[in-house]
Every structure is written in structure tokens, then in C-alpha cells.
Short mmCIF file of C-alpha atoms and ligand atoms in Angstrom, two decimals:
data_model
loop_
_atom_site.label_atom_id
_atom_site.label_comp_id
_atom_site.label_asym_id
_atom_site.label_seq_id
_atom_site.Cartn_x
_atom_site.Cartn_y
_atom_site.Cartn_z
CA UNK A 269 0.00 0.00 0.00
CA UNK A 270 1.32 3.44 -0.84
CA UNK A 271 1.66 5.69 2.16
CA UNK A 272 1.40 9.45 1.95
CA UNK A 273 4.69 11.20 2.54
CA UNK A 274 4.79 12.99 5.87
CA UNK A 275 6.38 16.42 5.75
CA UNK A 276 9.94 16.60 7.05
CA UNK A 277 10.01 18.29 10.44
CA UNK A 278 13.76 18.21 10.99
CA UNK A 279 16.57 19.24 8.70
CA UNK A 280 19.36 17.02 7.39
CA UNK A 281 22.02 15.90 9.84
CA UNK A 282 24.96 16.60 7.52
CA UNK A 283 25.87 17.82 4.06
CA UNK A 284 26.49 14.31 2.85
CA UNK A 285 23.05 13.14 3.91
CA UNK A 286 21.27 16.06 2.28
CA UNK A 287 19.22 15.01 -0.72
CA UNK A 288 20.08 17.03 -3.81
CA UNK A 289 18.05 15.21 -6.45
CA UNK A 290 14.41 14.70 -5.54
CA UNK A 291 14.90 16.90 -2.48
CA UNK A 292 11.10 17.29 -2.21
CA UNK A 293 11.03 13.60 -1.24
CA UNK A 294 13.44 14.02 1.66
CA UNK A 295 12.39 13.18 5.19
CA UNK A 296 14.89 13.80 7.96
CA UNK A 297 12.83 13.58 11.15
CA UNK A 298 14.24 10.88 13.45
CA UNK A 299 10.79 9.37 14.04
CA UNK A 300 10.13 9.02 10.31
CA UNK A 301 13.54 7.46 9.71
CA UNK A 302 12.98 5.00 12.57
CA UNK A 303 9.45 4.23 11.36
CA UNK A 304 10.77 3.28 7.92
CA UNK A 305 13.57 1.23 9.48
CA UNK A 306 10.97 -0.54 11.63
CA UNK A 307 9.08 -1.45 8.44
CA UNK A 308 12.14 -2.70 6.55
CA UNK A 309 13.42 -6.24 6.58
CA UNK A 310 16.86 -6.09 4.97
CA UNK A 311 19.65 -3.52 5.06
CA UNK A 312 22.21 -3.33 2.28
CA UNK A 313 25.48 -2.60 4.02
CA UNK A 314 28.29 -1.02 2.04
CA UNK A 315 31.92 -1.05 3.11
CA UNK A 316 35.14 -0.13 1.34
CA UNK A 317 37.47 -3.11 1.71
CA UNK A 318 41.06 -3.68 0.62
CA UNK A 319 39.83 -5.39 -2.53
CA UNK A 320 37.21 -2.76 -3.35
CA UNK A 321 33.73 -1.71 -2.26
CA UNK A 322 31.19 -4.37 -1.38
CA UNK A 323 27.49 -4.15 -0.51
CA UNK A 324 25.81 -7.09 1.21
CA UNK A 325 22.20 -7.59 2.36
CA UNK A 326 21.82 -8.17 6.09
CA UNK A 327 19.28 -8.37 8.89
CA UNK A 328 19.35 -5.45 11.29
CA UNK A 329 17.75 -3.94 14.36
CA UNK A 330 17.45 -0.46 15.85
CA UNK A 331 17.67 0.47 19.53
CA UNK A 332 18.35 3.49 21.73
CA UNK A 333 22.08 4.07 22.05
CA UNK A 334 23.90 4.51 25.35
CA UNK A 335 25.45 7.66 23.78
CA UNK A 336 21.97 9.12 23.24
CA UNK A 337 19.97 8.88 20.03
CA UNK A 338 19.62 5.50 18.37
CA UNK A 339 21.87 3.00 16.62
CA UNK A 340 21.47 0.40 13.91
CA UNK A 341 22.83 -3.04 14.75
CA UNK A 342 24.04 -5.66 12.29
CA UNK A 343 25.64 -9.03 12.90
CA UNK A 344 27.27 -11.91 11.12
CA UNK A 345 29.88 -14.61 11.40
CA UNK A 346 33.26 -13.54 12.72
CA UNK A 347 34.52 -14.94 9.43
CA UNK A 348 32.45 -12.40 7.46
CA UNK A 349 35.10 -10.38 5.64
CA UNK A 350 32.84 -7.41 5.06
CA UNK A 351 31.87 -7.12 8.72
CA UNK A 352 35.49 -7.48 9.81
CA UNK A 353 36.46 -4.74 7.35
CA UNK A 354 33.60 -2.62 8.68
CA UNK A 355 34.90 -2.41 12.24
CA UNK A 356 35.78 1.17 13.13
CA UNK A 357 35.38 2.47 9.59
CA UNK A 358 32.81 4.60 7.80
CA UNK A 359 30.03 2.43 6.40
CA UNK A 360 26.78 3.04 4.56
CA UNK A 361 23.59 1.15 5.30
CA UNK A 362 20.50 1.36 3.07
CA UNK A 363 17.02 0.01 3.68
CA UNK A 364 14.56 -0.02 0.78
CA UNK A 365 10.87 -0.83 0.68
CA UNK A 366 9.14 -0.85 -2.71
CA UNK A 367 5.46 0.14 -2.44
CA UNK A 368 4.54 0.10 -6.09
CA UNK A 369 5.43 0.42 -9.75
CA UNK A 370 4.76 3.80 -11.26
CA UNK A 371 3.85 3.39 -14.92
CA UNK A 372 4.10 6.59 -16.91
CA UNK A 373 3.03 7.45 -20.42
CA UNK A 374 6.68 7.21 -21.45
CA UNK A 375 9.31 4.87 -19.97
CA UNK A 376 11.42 7.94 -19.26
CA UNK A 377 8.99 8.85 -16.46
CA UNK A 378 8.48 5.33 -15.11
CA UNK A 379 9.34 5.18 -11.44
CA UNK A 380 8.61 3.33 -8.22
CA UNK A 381 6.84 4.29 -5.07
CA UNK A 382 9.15 3.59 -2.18
CA UNK A 383 10.41 4.34 1.27
CA UNK A 384 14.17 4.23 1.67
CA UNK A 385 16.67 5.18 4.34
CA UNK A 386 20.40 5.78 3.98
CA UNK A 387 22.51 5.72 7.15
CA UNK A 388 26.15 6.77 7.16
CA UNK A 389 28.52 6.49 10.07
CA UNK A 390 31.36 4.71 11.76
CA UNK A 391 30.64 1.14 12.76
CA UNK A 392 31.78 0.02 16.21
CA UNK A 393 32.12 -3.61 17.29
CA UNK A 394 30.14 -4.64 20.36
CA UNK A 395 32.33 -7.16 22.17
CA UNK A 396 31.14 -7.13 25.77
CA UNK A 397 29.10 -10.38 26.14
CA UNK A 398 26.01 -8.93 27.87
CA UNK A 399 25.82 -6.03 25.44
CA UNK A 400 26.40 -8.36 22.53
CA UNK A 401 23.58 -10.62 23.66
CA UNK A 402 21.23 -7.65 24.04
CA UNK A 403 22.21 -6.39 20.58
CA UNK A 404 21.58 -9.82 19.05
CA UNK A 405 18.16 -9.88 20.65
CA UNK A 406 17.35 -6.51 19.07
CA UNK A 407 18.41 -7.74 15.63
CA UNK A 408 16.57 -11.04 16.00
CA UNK A 409 13.37 -9.60 17.36
CA UNK A 410 13.17 -6.96 14.64
CA UNK A 411 11.82 -9.63 12.31
CA UNK A 412 11.46 -12.89 14.21
CA UNK A 413 10.46 -12.06 17.78
CA UNK A 414 11.19 -15.44 19.35
CA UNK A 415 14.10 -14.50 21.60
CA UNK A 416 11.98 -14.93 24.71
CA UNK A 417 10.64 -18.36 23.73
CA UNK A 418 13.54 -20.04 21.87
CA UNK A 419 16.79 -21.61 23.10
CA UNK A 420 19.18 -18.79 23.92
CA UNK A 421 22.45 -18.62 21.97
CA UNK A 422 25.35 -20.48 23.60
CA UNK A 423 28.66 -18.93 24.62
CA UNK A 424 30.17 -20.61 21.54
CA UNK A 425 27.49 -19.02 19.29
CA UNK A 426 28.35 -15.65 20.76
CA UNK A 427 32.08 -16.07 20.18
CA UNK A 428 31.49 -16.85 16.51
CA UNK A 429 29.37 -13.74 15.99
CA UNK A 430 30.47 -10.22 15.24
CA UNK A 431 28.07 -7.40 16.08
CA UNK A 432 28.48 -3.86 14.78
CA UNK A 433 26.63 -0.72 15.81
CA UNK A 434 26.22 2.26 13.49
CA UNK A 435 24.90 5.49 15.05
CA UNK A 436 21.62 6.69 13.60
CA UNK A 437 22.88 10.27 13.79
CA UNK A 438 23.54 10.81 10.10
CA UNK A 439 20.64 9.49 8.09
CA UNK A 440 18.14 10.49 5.45
CA UNK A 441 14.89 9.06 4.21
CA UNK A 442 13.48 9.43 0.71
CA UNK A 443 9.84 8.64 0.09
CA UNK A 444 7.94 8.60 -3.19
CA UNK A 445 4.22 8.05 -3.34
CA UNK A 446 1.47 8.74 -5.80
CA UNK A 447 0.99 8.94 -9.53
CA UNK A 448 3.48 9.24 -12.36
CA UNK A 449 4.63 12.73 -13.23
CA UNK A 450 4.27 12.99 -17.01
CA UNK A 451 4.90 15.80 -19.46
CA UNK A 452 1.88 18.11 -19.83
CA UNK A 453 1.75 17.47 -23.57
CA UNK A 454 1.41 13.70 -22.96
CA UNK A 455 -1.66 13.97 -20.74
CA UNK A 456 -4.08 14.01 -23.70
CA UNK A 457 -2.14 11.26 -25.48
CA UNK A 458 -3.23 7.63 -26.00
CA UNK A 459 -0.98 5.99 -23.40
CA UNK A 460 -1.96 4.41 -20.08
CA UNK A 461 -0.53 5.71 -16.83
CA UNK A 462 -0.98 4.66 -13.23
CA UNK A 463 0.39 2.78 -10.27
CA UNK A 464 0.69 -0.96 -9.57
CA UNK A 465 0.78 -1.33 -5.77
CA UNK A 466 3.18 -3.87 -4.28
CA UNK A 467 2.59 -5.35 -0.85
CA UNK A 468 4.33 -8.14 1.04
CA UNK A 469 2.47 -10.25 3.58
CA UNK A 470 3.78 -12.96 5.87
CA UNK A 471 2.15 -16.30 5.24
CA UNK A 472 0.88 -19.00 7.60
CA UNK A 473 3.79 -20.61 9.55
CA UNK A 474 4.77 -24.04 8.16
CA UNK A 475 6.23 -26.51 10.69
CA UNK A 476 9.71 -27.80 9.87
CA UNK A 477 9.76 -31.25 8.30
CA UNK A 478 11.93 -32.49 11.20
CA UNK A 479 9.83 -30.87 13.94
CA UNK A 480 9.53 -33.36 16.84
CA UNK A 481 8.48 -31.01 19.60
CA UNK A 482 4.79 -30.59 20.30
CA UNK A 483 5.43 -26.99 21.23
CA UNK A 484 2.77 -24.68 19.87
CA UNK A 485 3.73 -22.05 17.34
CA UNK A 486 5.08 -19.14 19.41
CA UNK A 487 2.35 -16.52 19.51
CA UNK A 488 4.72 -13.87 18.13
CA UNK A 489 5.26 -16.11 15.09
CA UNK A 490 1.59 -17.09 14.71
CA UNK A 491 0.67 -13.42 14.78
CA UNK A 492 2.76 -12.75 11.68
CA UNK A 493 0.30 -14.66 9.50
CA UNK A 494 -1.33 -12.22 7.11
CA UNK A 495 0.52 -9.18 8.47
CA UNK A 496 1.87 -6.50 6.14
CA UNK A 497 5.62 -7.21 6.19
CA UNK A 498 6.38 -3.53 5.71
CA UNK A 499 3.91 -1.93 8.11
CA UNK A 500 5.34 0.95 10.09
CA UNK A 501 5.34 0.55 13.85
C1 LIG B 69 13.45 1.42 -5.21
C2 LIG B 69 14.25 2.60 -5.74
C3 LIG B 69 14.61 2.65 -7.06
C4 LIG B 69 15.37 3.70 -7.57
N1 LIG B 69 15.76 3.70 -8.87
C5 LIG B 69 16.57 4.65 -9.34
C6 LIG B 69 17.10 4.62 -10.66
O1 LIG B 69 16.86 3.68 -11.42
N2 LIG B 69 17.90 5.62 -11.08
C7 LIG B 69 18.21 6.65 -10.26
O2 LIG B 69 18.96 7.55 -10.68
N3 LIG B 69 17.73 6.72 -9.01
C8 LIG B 69 16.93 5.76 -8.52
N4 LIG B 69 16.46 5.82 -7.23
C9 LIG B 69 16.77 7.03 -6.45
C10 LIG B 69 18.18 6.92 -5.89
O3 LIG B 69 18.14 6.16 -4.68
C11 LIG B 69 18.77 8.30 -5.57
O4 LIG B 69 17.97 8.97 -4.64
C12 LIG B 69 18.89 9.16 -6.81
O5 LIG B 69 19.53 8.46 -7.87
C13 LIG B 69 19.70 10.42 -6.54
O6 LIG B 69 21.05 10.05 -6.40
P1 LIG B 69 22.14 11.19 -6.10
O7 LIG B 69 23.47 10.53 -5.86
O8 LIG B 69 22.04 12.26 -7.12
O9 LIG B 69 21.57 11.66 -4.71
P2 LIG B 69 21.86 12.88 -3.86
O10 LIG B 69 20.57 13.55 -3.62
O11 LIG B 69 23.00 13.70 -4.36
O12 LIG B 69 22.33 12.12 -2.52
C14 LIG B 69 22.83 12.85 -1.42
C15 LIG B 69 22.42 12.16 -0.15
O13 LIG B 69 21.01 12.06 -0.13
C16 LIG B 69 20.62 10.86 0.50
N5 LIG B 69 19.87 9.98 -0.43
C17 LIG B 69 19.98 9.87 -1.77
N6 LIG B 69 19.14 8.95 -2.25
C18 LIG B 69 18.48 8.44 -1.17
C19 LIG B 69 17.50 7.47 -1.01
N7 LIG B 69 16.98 6.79 -2.06
N8 LIG B 69 17.04 7.21 0.22
C20 LIG B 69 17.50 7.87 1.29
N9 LIG B 69 18.45 8.82 1.20
C21 LIG B 69 18.93 9.10 0.00
C22 LIG B 69 21.90 10.15 0.93
O14 LIG B 69 22.17 10.51 2.27
C23 LIG B 69 22.93 10.73 -0.01
O15 LIG B 69 24.21 10.65 0.55
C24 LIG B 69 15.72 4.78 -6.72
C25 LIG B 69 15.35 4.73 -5.36
C26 LIG B 69 14.64 3.65 -4.88
C27 LIG B 69 14.31 3.63 -3.42
#
């Protein structure tokens, strides 16, 4: 479903997160940025490594930061080269939600309706075990809120996992909604124009083929059935 763009109430945090093209679609308010992040599922994380730039899709979570403000958390195997390269360096993290195809009278004006967030900042590794565990819970529960009902990670699991925090201090959101914007002289022409909405819904949970437990489906999982995967909290 296409959501109307809320007006930006705050200005950009920095010059490099100031939208130049499509600046009318910018949203900088912290609450809007966090609302879009809450509705996203995957972050594309970009890091400059010794063998060139790389962007990888990852799960993420957002929580208040002990420094004030909020931070975005990502995790992966300690062996993940991109995450290891991302420790203590400037990274870029992008979350994109496509809400529809925008079909114009000419392909030149085709577009998409979307909500996207770009976060830039220095990633810091979270190594202290209690903090790491809390960060992993935030990442996990962003999408699959079973932390409270599943087997907790072991000490060995924790050791194998690298967690990075990126401050949510320097971020921008860009939101497009609504109809195509065609040339005035095309409006009386013969071509169709409009929007094809795109929505993602979670389906009914399917038990694993090797499920032996008679445990009921955790209510947080059962509740996902039929939910808009990109609803804003
Ligand atoms: C699903 C989708 C499809 C797109 N397809 C295209 C395409 O095919 N071609 C194309 O040119 N553009 C596309 N865009 C828009 C694209 O993301 C850029 O916004 C646009 O290209 C302008 O780039 P720029 O470097 O000139 O941005 P600038 O406005 O110069 O970027 C400056 C700063 O603005 C912020 N910013 C820029 N873009 C975004 C964004 N999307 N979300 C949040 N913050 C942002 C960043 O902080 C960036 O550092 C698409 C966006 C989405 C979400």
C-alpha cells in the first residue's frame, strides 16, 4: 500500500546526507527514519574493503544508544570479511521498501513508489558479552520475535558472531508516493498511466519437516500470519 509522505520536520544531519536530487522527497525527522527502518526487513550494508567496495544484504535492528539517540545493529559470522572490514570504519547502510510500480506514459517517467533510508557512520564492534547478547536480541526480534521463547544462543554461538553498531545520527529518508509525473503534452495522449501497488504479507507458519516437539507455534510467530511485512510501527 502506498503511504502518503509525511512532511519533514527536521533538517538534514549533515551535508552528505542532504538530498540534492528529488529533495522534495526528503524526510529527515528521526521518528520518520525509525518508522521506515521498523518497516524494513533487509539492510544493504556497504563497506570499502582492501579489494574494493562491497554491498551485502543483512538483517538489522534499531535500539536506543547509550550515547543518546539510536543506533542500527548488524551481525554476522566472525569470518564475514565485510563485517570485519567494517569495524571502526565509515560504512553506509541502506534500507529499501518498494510500495509500487509507477507506470508513466513514457518509460522515461516510469518510477517506483518507495520508502528508503540511507545511514552513514562509523561502525563500532560490540564485544562485551552482555551487550552483545542484548544487541543480538534486538536484531533477531526486529523480524522474528522469538528470543523470549527459543533456546538462547550459547557462549560458543556468541564467540562466533560479530556485532556492529552504526549510530543513527547521520541518516536520510526518501519517500515517493502517488501517480506518475508525465509531461503536460502527454496527458491528452493515447498511453496508459498509473500505479501498480506492491505489498508483502507474511504467510501461515509451516512446521519444519523435522519438527519433533509438540510446542505450539510461538504466539509472536503465529501473529505474523497475514501481516503487512512492511507496516510501520
Ligand atoms: C526502489 C528505488 C529505485 C530507484 N531507482 C533509481 C534509478 O533507477 N535511477 C536513479 O537515478 N535513481 C533511482 N532511485 C533514487 C536513488 O536512490 C537516488 O535517490 C537518486 O539516484 C539520486 O542520487 P544522487 O546521488 O544524485 O543523490 P543525492 O541527492 O545527491 O544524494 C545525497 C544524499 O542524499 C541521501 N539519499 C539519496 N538517495 C536516497 C535514497 N533513495 N534514500 C534515502 N536517502 C537518499 C543520501 O544521504 C545521499 O548521501 C531509486 C530509489 C529507490 C528507493
